Amino acid sequence: MSALVPLTPLMLHNTMQQLEDRKTSEQDCLAPLKVSLGCAVYLESEQQQSKSWLTLVASPDANLQQGELSVLSPLGQAILGKDVGDEVQVRILGSAMRFVIAEITKTQSISNIESPTFFAEQIVS
């Protein structure tokens, strides 16, 4: 089970608005790629010396051990709408973490990618 932080009504509204904007602008996983629902994102953490693929999903019951990251999670909200090369900072379980978006792709093209063990251990635990 993922550790979700309760959203304020304003945060939820902003997240839902971003999702609706992506839907109406037809940028879901089209070139140039931006992080949106259904995209797989390759994140690098220099401070943790880790790299991992995660797929951004709408489900609040996303499973990090299977590479699913909920758009409602703090990290999911932080990466939504970002480009390759963008740096995001997020507070997870009281710790400040910094990630760089190294690659974005459609989920259909990443069938045999390594499992995100770092994220499963660090974010869920």
Short mmCIF file of N, CA and C in Angstrom, two decimals:
data_model
loop_
_atom_site.label_atom_id
_atom_site.label_comp_id
_atom_site.label_asym_id
_atom_site.label_seq_id
_atom_site.Cartn_x
_atom_site.Cartn_y
_atom_site.Cartn_z
N MET A 1 0.84 -1.17 0.00
CA MET A 1 0.00 0.00 0.00
C MET A 1 0.89 1.23 0.00
N SER A 2 0.55 2.22 -0.82
CA SER A 2 1.37 3.42 -0.93
C SER A 2 1.04 4.41 0.19
N ALA A 3 2.04 5.21 0.52
CA ALA A 3 1.87 6.23 1.55
C ALA A 3 1.43 7.52 0.88
N LEU A 4 0.17 7.87 1.01
CA LEU A 4 -0.36 9.09 0.41
C LEU A 4 -0.51 10.16 1.47
N VAL A 5 -0.23 11.37 1.08
CA VAL A 5 -0.40 12.52 1.95
C VAL A 5 -1.76 13.12 1.63
N PRO A 6 -2.57 13.43 2.65
CA PRO A 6 -3.88 14.02 2.37
C PRO A 6 -3.71 15.34 1.60
N LEU A 7 -4.56 15.54 0.59
CA LEU A 7 -4.50 16.75 -0.21
C LEU A 7 -5.49 17.77 0.32
N THR A 8 -5.07 19.02 0.28
CA THR A 8 -6.01 20.09 0.60
C THR A 8 -6.95 20.23 -0.59
N PRO A 9 -8.11 20.81 -0.40
CA PRO A 9 -9.02 20.99 -1.54
C PRO A 9 -8.36 21.76 -2.69
N LEU A 10 -7.53 22.75 -2.39
CA LEU A 10 -6.86 23.52 -3.43
C LEU A 10 -5.86 22.66 -4.19
N MET A 11 -5.09 21.82 -3.47
CA MET A 11 -4.13 20.95 -4.13
C MET A 11 -4.84 19.96 -5.05
N LEU A 12 -5.95 19.40 -4.57
CA LEU A 12 -6.72 18.46 -5.38
C LEU A 12 -7.28 19.16 -6.61
N HIS A 13 -7.80 20.36 -6.43
CA HIS A 13 -8.34 21.12 -7.56
C HIS A 13 -7.25 21.38 -8.59
N ASN A 14 -6.07 21.81 -8.14
CA ASN A 14 -4.97 22.10 -9.07
C ASN A 14 -4.53 20.85 -9.82
N THR A 15 -4.45 19.73 -9.12
CA THR A 15 -4.06 18.47 -9.76
C THR A 15 -5.10 18.06 -10.80
N MET A 16 -6.35 18.15 -10.43
CA MET A 16 -7.42 17.78 -11.36
C MET A 16 -7.43 18.72 -12.57
N GLN A 17 -7.16 20.00 -12.35
CA GLN A 17 -7.11 20.97 -13.45
C GLN A 17 -5.96 20.64 -14.40
N GLN A 18 -4.81 20.27 -13.85
CA GLN A 18 -3.68 19.89 -14.69
C GLN A 18 -4.02 18.66 -15.54
N LEU A 19 -4.69 17.70 -14.92
CA LEU A 19 -5.09 16.50 -15.66
C LEU A 19 -6.07 16.84 -16.77
N GLU A 20 -7.02 17.71 -16.48
CA GLU A 20 -8.00 18.12 -17.49
C GLU A 20 -7.33 18.90 -18.62
N ASP A 21 -6.39 19.77 -18.27
CA ASP A 21 -5.65 20.52 -19.29
C ASP A 21 -4.90 19.59 -20.21
N ARG A 22 -4.28 18.56 -19.65
CA ARG A 22 -3.54 17.58 -20.47
C ARG A 22 -4.49 16.84 -21.40
N LYS A 23 -5.66 16.52 -20.88
CA LYS A 23 -6.64 15.77 -21.68
C LYS A 23 -7.12 16.62 -22.85
N THR A 24 -7.48 17.87 -22.60
CA THR A 24 -8.03 18.71 -23.65
C THR A 24 -6.99 19.18 -24.64
N SER A 25 -5.74 19.28 -24.22
CA SER A 25 -4.70 19.74 -25.16
C SER A 25 -4.11 18.59 -25.95
N GLU A 26 -4.56 17.37 -25.69
CA GLU A 26 -4.11 16.17 -26.39
C GLU A 26 -2.60 16.00 -26.36
N GLN A 27 -1.98 16.23 -25.19
CA GLN A 27 -0.54 16.06 -25.05
C GLN A 27 -0.18 14.79 -24.32
N ASP A 28 -1.12 13.90 -24.11
CA ASP A 28 -0.81 12.68 -23.38
C ASP A 28 0.19 11.82 -24.14
N CYS A 29 1.42 11.87 -23.69
CA CYS A 29 2.49 11.05 -24.25
C CYS A 29 2.72 11.27 -25.74
N LEU A 30 2.55 12.49 -26.21
CA LEU A 30 2.86 12.84 -27.59
C LEU A 30 4.10 13.72 -27.59
N ALA A 31 4.80 13.78 -28.74
CA ALA A 31 6.01 14.60 -28.83
C ALA A 31 5.63 16.07 -28.85
N PRO A 32 6.35 16.95 -28.19
CA PRO A 32 7.39 16.62 -27.22
C PRO A 32 6.77 16.07 -25.95
N LEU A 33 7.37 15.03 -25.44
CA LEU A 33 6.81 14.35 -24.28
C LEU A 33 6.91 15.20 -23.02
N LYS A 34 5.83 15.23 -22.31
CA LYS A 34 5.78 15.80 -20.96
C LYS A 34 5.19 14.71 -20.08
N VAL A 35 5.50 14.74 -18.82
CA VAL A 35 4.97 13.73 -17.91
C VAL A 35 3.46 13.91 -17.79
N SER A 36 2.74 12.86 -18.11
CA SER A 36 1.28 12.86 -18.00
C SER A 36 0.83 11.45 -17.65
N LEU A 37 -0.44 11.30 -17.37
CA LEU A 37 -0.97 9.98 -17.02
C LEU A 37 -0.64 8.96 -18.09
N GLY A 38 -0.20 7.80 -17.67
CA GLY A 38 0.10 6.71 -18.58
C GLY A 38 1.51 6.73 -19.12
N CYS A 39 2.26 7.77 -18.82
CA CYS A 39 3.66 7.82 -19.26
C CYS A 39 4.56 7.16 -18.22
N ALA A 40 5.63 6.57 -18.72
CA ALA A 40 6.66 6.03 -17.84
C ALA A 40 7.77 7.07 -17.75
N VAL A 41 8.27 7.26 -16.56
CA VAL A 41 9.27 8.30 -16.30
C VAL A 41 10.49 7.65 -15.68
N TYR A 42 11.66 7.97 -16.23
CA TYR A 42 12.92 7.47 -15.69
C TYR A 42 13.50 8.56 -14.80
N LEU A 43 13.49 8.32 -13.49
CA LEU A 43 13.96 9.29 -12.52
C LEU A 43 15.34 8.92 -12.00
N GLU A 44 16.17 9.92 -11.85
CA GLU A 44 17.50 9.73 -11.27
C GLU A 44 17.58 10.58 -10.01
N SER A 45 18.16 10.00 -8.98
CA SER A 45 18.38 10.70 -7.73
C SER A 45 19.88 10.68 -7.44
N GLU A 46 20.51 11.84 -7.60
CA GLU A 46 21.95 11.92 -7.37
C GLU A 46 22.28 11.69 -5.90
N GLN A 47 21.50 12.25 -5.00
CA GLN A 47 21.80 12.11 -3.57
C GLN A 47 21.64 10.67 -3.10
N GLN A 48 20.72 9.91 -3.71
CA GLN A 48 20.50 8.51 -3.33
C GLN A 48 21.26 7.56 -4.26
N GLN A 49 21.87 8.11 -5.30
CA GLN A 49 22.59 7.32 -6.30
C GLN A 49 21.72 6.20 -6.84
N SER A 50 20.52 6.58 -7.29
CA SER A 50 19.60 5.58 -7.80
C SER A 50 18.94 6.07 -9.08
N LYS A 51 18.43 5.11 -9.85
CA LYS A 51 17.69 5.37 -11.08
C LYS A 51 16.55 4.37 -11.14
N SER A 52 15.40 4.82 -11.64
CA SER A 52 14.28 3.89 -11.70
C SER A 52 13.19 4.40 -12.63
N TRP A 53 12.48 3.46 -13.25
CA TRP A 53 11.30 3.76 -14.07
C TRP A 53 10.06 3.71 -13.19
N LEU A 54 9.16 4.67 -13.36
CA LEU A 54 7.85 4.67 -12.71
C LEU A 54 6.81 5.07 -13.74
N THR A 55 5.62 4.48 -13.65
CA THR A 55 4.52 4.82 -14.53
C THR A 55 3.50 5.63 -13.74
N LEU A 56 3.13 6.80 -14.26
CA LEU A 56 2.17 7.67 -13.57
C LEU A 56 0.76 7.18 -13.86
N VAL A 57 0.04 6.83 -12.79
CA VAL A 57 -1.32 6.29 -12.93
C VAL A 57 -2.31 7.10 -12.10
N ALA A 58 -3.58 6.99 -12.44
CA ALA A 58 -4.63 7.75 -11.75
C ALA A 58 -5.06 7.09 -10.44
N SER A 59 -4.81 5.82 -10.30
CA SER A 59 -5.29 5.08 -9.14
C SER A 59 -4.61 5.51 -7.84
N PRO A 60 -5.41 5.80 -6.80
CA PRO A 60 -4.79 6.10 -5.50
C PRO A 60 -4.19 4.85 -4.87
N ASP A 61 -4.51 3.68 -5.41
CA ASP A 61 -3.97 2.42 -4.92
C ASP A 61 -2.79 1.94 -5.76
N ALA A 62 -2.04 2.87 -6.33
CA ALA A 62 -0.89 2.51 -7.16
C ALA A 62 0.10 1.69 -6.34
N ASN A 63 0.85 0.85 -7.04
CA ASN A 63 1.77 -0.06 -6.38
C ASN A 63 3.20 0.24 -6.84
N LEU A 64 4.00 0.87 -5.98
CA LEU A 64 5.37 1.23 -6.34
C LEU A 64 6.23 0.02 -6.63
N GLN A 65 5.94 -1.09 -5.99
CA GLN A 65 6.73 -2.30 -6.25
C GLN A 65 6.51 -2.82 -7.66
N GLN A 66 5.40 -2.43 -8.27
CA GLN A 66 5.12 -2.79 -9.67
C GLN A 66 5.41 -1.62 -10.60
N GLY A 67 5.99 -0.55 -10.07
CA GLY A 67 6.36 0.60 -10.88
C GLY A 67 5.25 1.60 -11.11
N GLU A 68 4.17 1.51 -10.34
CA GLU A 68 3.04 2.43 -10.50
C GLU A 68 3.11 3.53 -9.45
N LEU A 69 3.06 4.78 -9.91
CA LEU A 69 3.08 5.94 -9.03
C LEU A 69 1.79 6.72 -9.21
N SER A 70 1.06 6.93 -8.12
CA SER A 70 -0.20 7.66 -8.18
C SER A 70 0.05 9.14 -8.44
N VAL A 71 -0.78 9.71 -9.31
CA VAL A 71 -0.70 11.14 -9.58
C VAL A 71 -1.08 11.95 -8.33
N LEU A 72 -1.75 11.31 -7.37
CA LEU A 72 -2.14 11.98 -6.13
C LEU A 72 -1.04 11.97 -5.07
N SER A 73 0.03 11.23 -5.31
CA SER A 73 1.14 11.19 -4.36
C SER A 73 1.97 12.48 -4.51
N PRO A 74 2.74 12.82 -3.49
CA PRO A 74 3.57 14.04 -3.59
C PRO A 74 4.53 14.00 -4.79
N LEU A 75 5.16 12.87 -5.04
CA LEU A 75 6.07 12.76 -6.18
C LEU A 75 5.30 12.81 -7.49
N GLY A 76 4.15 12.16 -7.54
CA GLY A 76 3.31 12.19 -8.73
C GLY A 76 2.89 13.60 -9.10
N GLN A 77 2.50 14.39 -8.10
CA GLN A 77 2.12 15.77 -8.33
C GLN A 77 3.31 16.60 -8.79
N ALA A 78 4.49 16.32 -8.22
CA ALA A 78 5.69 17.10 -8.54
C ALA A 78 6.16 16.88 -9.98
N ILE A 79 6.00 15.66 -10.52
CA ILE A 79 6.52 15.39 -11.86
C ILE A 79 5.50 15.64 -12.96
N LEU A 80 4.23 15.77 -12.62
CA LEU A 80 3.17 15.97 -13.61
C LEU A 80 3.45 17.23 -14.44
N GLY A 81 3.49 17.07 -15.76
CA GLY A 81 3.69 18.20 -16.65
C GLY A 81 5.14 18.59 -16.89
N LYS A 82 6.07 17.88 -16.28
CA LYS A 82 7.49 18.21 -16.42
C LYS A 82 8.08 17.62 -17.70
N ASP A 83 9.25 18.16 -18.09
CA ASP A 83 9.97 17.73 -19.29
C ASP A 83 11.22 16.97 -18.90
N VAL A 84 11.83 16.30 -19.89
CA VAL A 84 13.13 15.66 -19.68
C VAL A 84 14.13 16.73 -19.29
N GLY A 85 14.93 16.42 -18.27
CA GLY A 85 15.94 17.35 -17.78
C GLY A 85 15.46 18.21 -16.62
N ASP A 86 14.15 18.25 -16.38
CA ASP A 86 13.63 19.04 -15.26
C ASP A 86 14.00 18.37 -13.94
N GLU A 87 14.26 19.20 -12.96
CA GLU A 87 14.56 18.72 -11.62
C GLU A 87 13.35 18.99 -10.74
N VAL A 88 12.98 18.00 -9.93
CA VAL A 88 11.86 18.17 -9.00
C VAL A 88 12.34 17.87 -7.59
N GLN A 89 11.80 18.63 -6.66
CA GLN A 89 12.10 18.39 -5.25
C GLN A 89 10.78 18.10 -4.56
N VAL A 90 10.81 17.13 -3.67
CA VAL A 90 9.60 16.74 -2.96
C VAL A 90 9.98 16.24 -1.57
N ARG A 91 9.10 16.47 -0.63
CA ARG A 91 9.30 15.99 0.73
C ARG A 91 8.53 14.70 0.88
N ILE A 92 9.26 13.61 1.16
CA ILE A 92 8.65 12.29 1.32
C ILE A 92 9.02 11.77 2.69
N LEU A 93 8.00 11.50 3.49
CA LEU A 93 8.19 11.00 4.85
C LEU A 93 9.17 11.88 5.64
N GLY A 94 9.04 13.20 5.46
CA GLY A 94 9.85 14.14 6.22
C GLY A 94 11.23 14.40 5.66
N SER A 95 11.60 13.71 4.60
CA SER A 95 12.92 13.89 4.00
C SER A 95 12.79 14.60 2.66
N ALA A 96 13.64 15.60 2.45
CA ALA A 96 13.67 16.29 1.16
C ALA A 96 14.40 15.41 0.16
N MET A 97 13.78 15.18 -0.99
CA MET A 97 14.39 14.35 -2.03
C MET A 97 14.36 15.13 -3.33
N ARG A 98 15.43 14.97 -4.12
CA ARG A 98 15.55 15.66 -5.39
C ARG A 98 15.75 14.62 -6.50
N PHE A 99 15.00 14.80 -7.59
CA PHE A 99 15.06 13.89 -8.72
C PHE A 99 15.22 14.68 -10.01
N VAL A 100 15.84 14.06 -10.99
CA VAL A 100 15.93 14.62 -12.33
C VAL A 100 15.19 13.68 -13.26
N ILE A 101 14.36 14.25 -14.13
CA ILE A 101 13.64 13.43 -15.10
C ILE A 101 14.58 13.18 -16.27
N ALA A 102 15.02 11.92 -16.39
CA ALA A 102 16.01 11.57 -17.41
C ALA A 102 15.37 11.15 -18.73
N GLU A 103 14.17 10.56 -18.65
CA GLU A 103 13.53 10.07 -19.87
C GLU A 103 12.03 9.93 -19.61
N ILE A 104 11.26 10.14 -20.65
CA ILE A 104 9.80 9.95 -20.60
C ILE A 104 9.42 9.13 -21.83
N THR A 105 8.57 8.13 -21.63
CA THR A 105 8.15 7.30 -22.76
C THR A 105 6.73 6.80 -22.53
N LYS A 106 6.15 6.26 -23.58
CA LYS A 106 4.85 5.62 -23.45
C LYS A 106 5.03 4.32 -22.70
N THR A 107 4.06 3.92 -21.91
CA THR A 107 4.19 2.70 -21.12
C THR A 107 4.28 1.46 -21.99
N GLN A 108 3.69 1.46 -23.17
CA GLN A 108 3.72 0.30 -24.03
C GLN A 108 5.14 -0.02 -24.48
N SER A 109 6.04 0.98 -24.50
CA SER A 109 7.38 0.72 -25.00
C SER A 109 8.39 0.37 -23.94
N ILE A 110 7.96 0.12 -22.71
CA ILE A 110 8.91 -0.21 -21.65
C ILE A 110 8.58 -1.53 -20.99
N SER A 111 8.26 -2.52 -21.75
CA SER A 111 7.76 -3.77 -21.20
C SER A 111 8.73 -4.51 -20.30
N ASN A 112 10.02 -4.47 -20.54
CA ASN A 112 10.97 -5.25 -19.75
C ASN A 112 11.95 -4.38 -18.98
N ILE A 113 11.45 -3.37 -18.32
CA ILE A 113 12.32 -2.44 -17.60
C ILE A 113 12.52 -2.93 -16.17
N GLU A 114 13.70 -2.64 -15.64
CA GLU A 114 14.03 -3.04 -14.27
C GLU A 114 12.97 -2.56 -13.27
N SER A 115 12.78 -3.29 -12.21
CA SER A 115 11.79 -2.91 -11.21
C SER A 115 12.31 -1.77 -10.35
N PRO A 116 11.42 -0.90 -9.87
CA PRO A 116 11.82 0.27 -9.11
C PRO A 116 12.03 -0.05 -7.63
N THR A 117 13.00 -0.89 -7.33
CA THR A 117 13.20 -1.32 -5.94
C THR A 117 13.58 -0.17 -5.04
N PHE A 118 14.36 0.78 -5.52
CA PHE A 118 14.73 1.91 -4.68
C PHE A 118 13.50 2.64 -4.18
N PHE A 119 12.58 2.95 -5.09
CA PHE A 119 11.39 3.71 -4.71
C PHE A 119 10.49 2.90 -3.79
N ALA A 120 10.39 1.64 -4.06
CA ALA A 120 9.56 0.79 -3.20
C ALA A 120 10.12 0.77 -1.78
N GLU A 121 11.44 0.72 -1.65
CA GLU A 121 12.04 0.68 -0.32
C GLU A 121 12.02 2.04 0.38
N GLN A 122 12.33 3.12 -0.35
CA GLN A 122 12.48 4.43 0.25
C GLN A 122 11.18 5.16 0.47
N ILE A 123 10.23 5.04 -0.46
CA ILE A 123 9.01 5.84 -0.38
C ILE A 123 7.92 5.13 0.40
N VAL A 124 7.79 3.83 0.22
CA VAL A 124 6.70 3.11 0.87
C VAL A 124 7.03 2.76 2.31
N SER A 125 8.27 2.40 2.57
CA SER A 125 8.66 1.94 3.91
C SER A 125 8.47 3.00 4.95
#
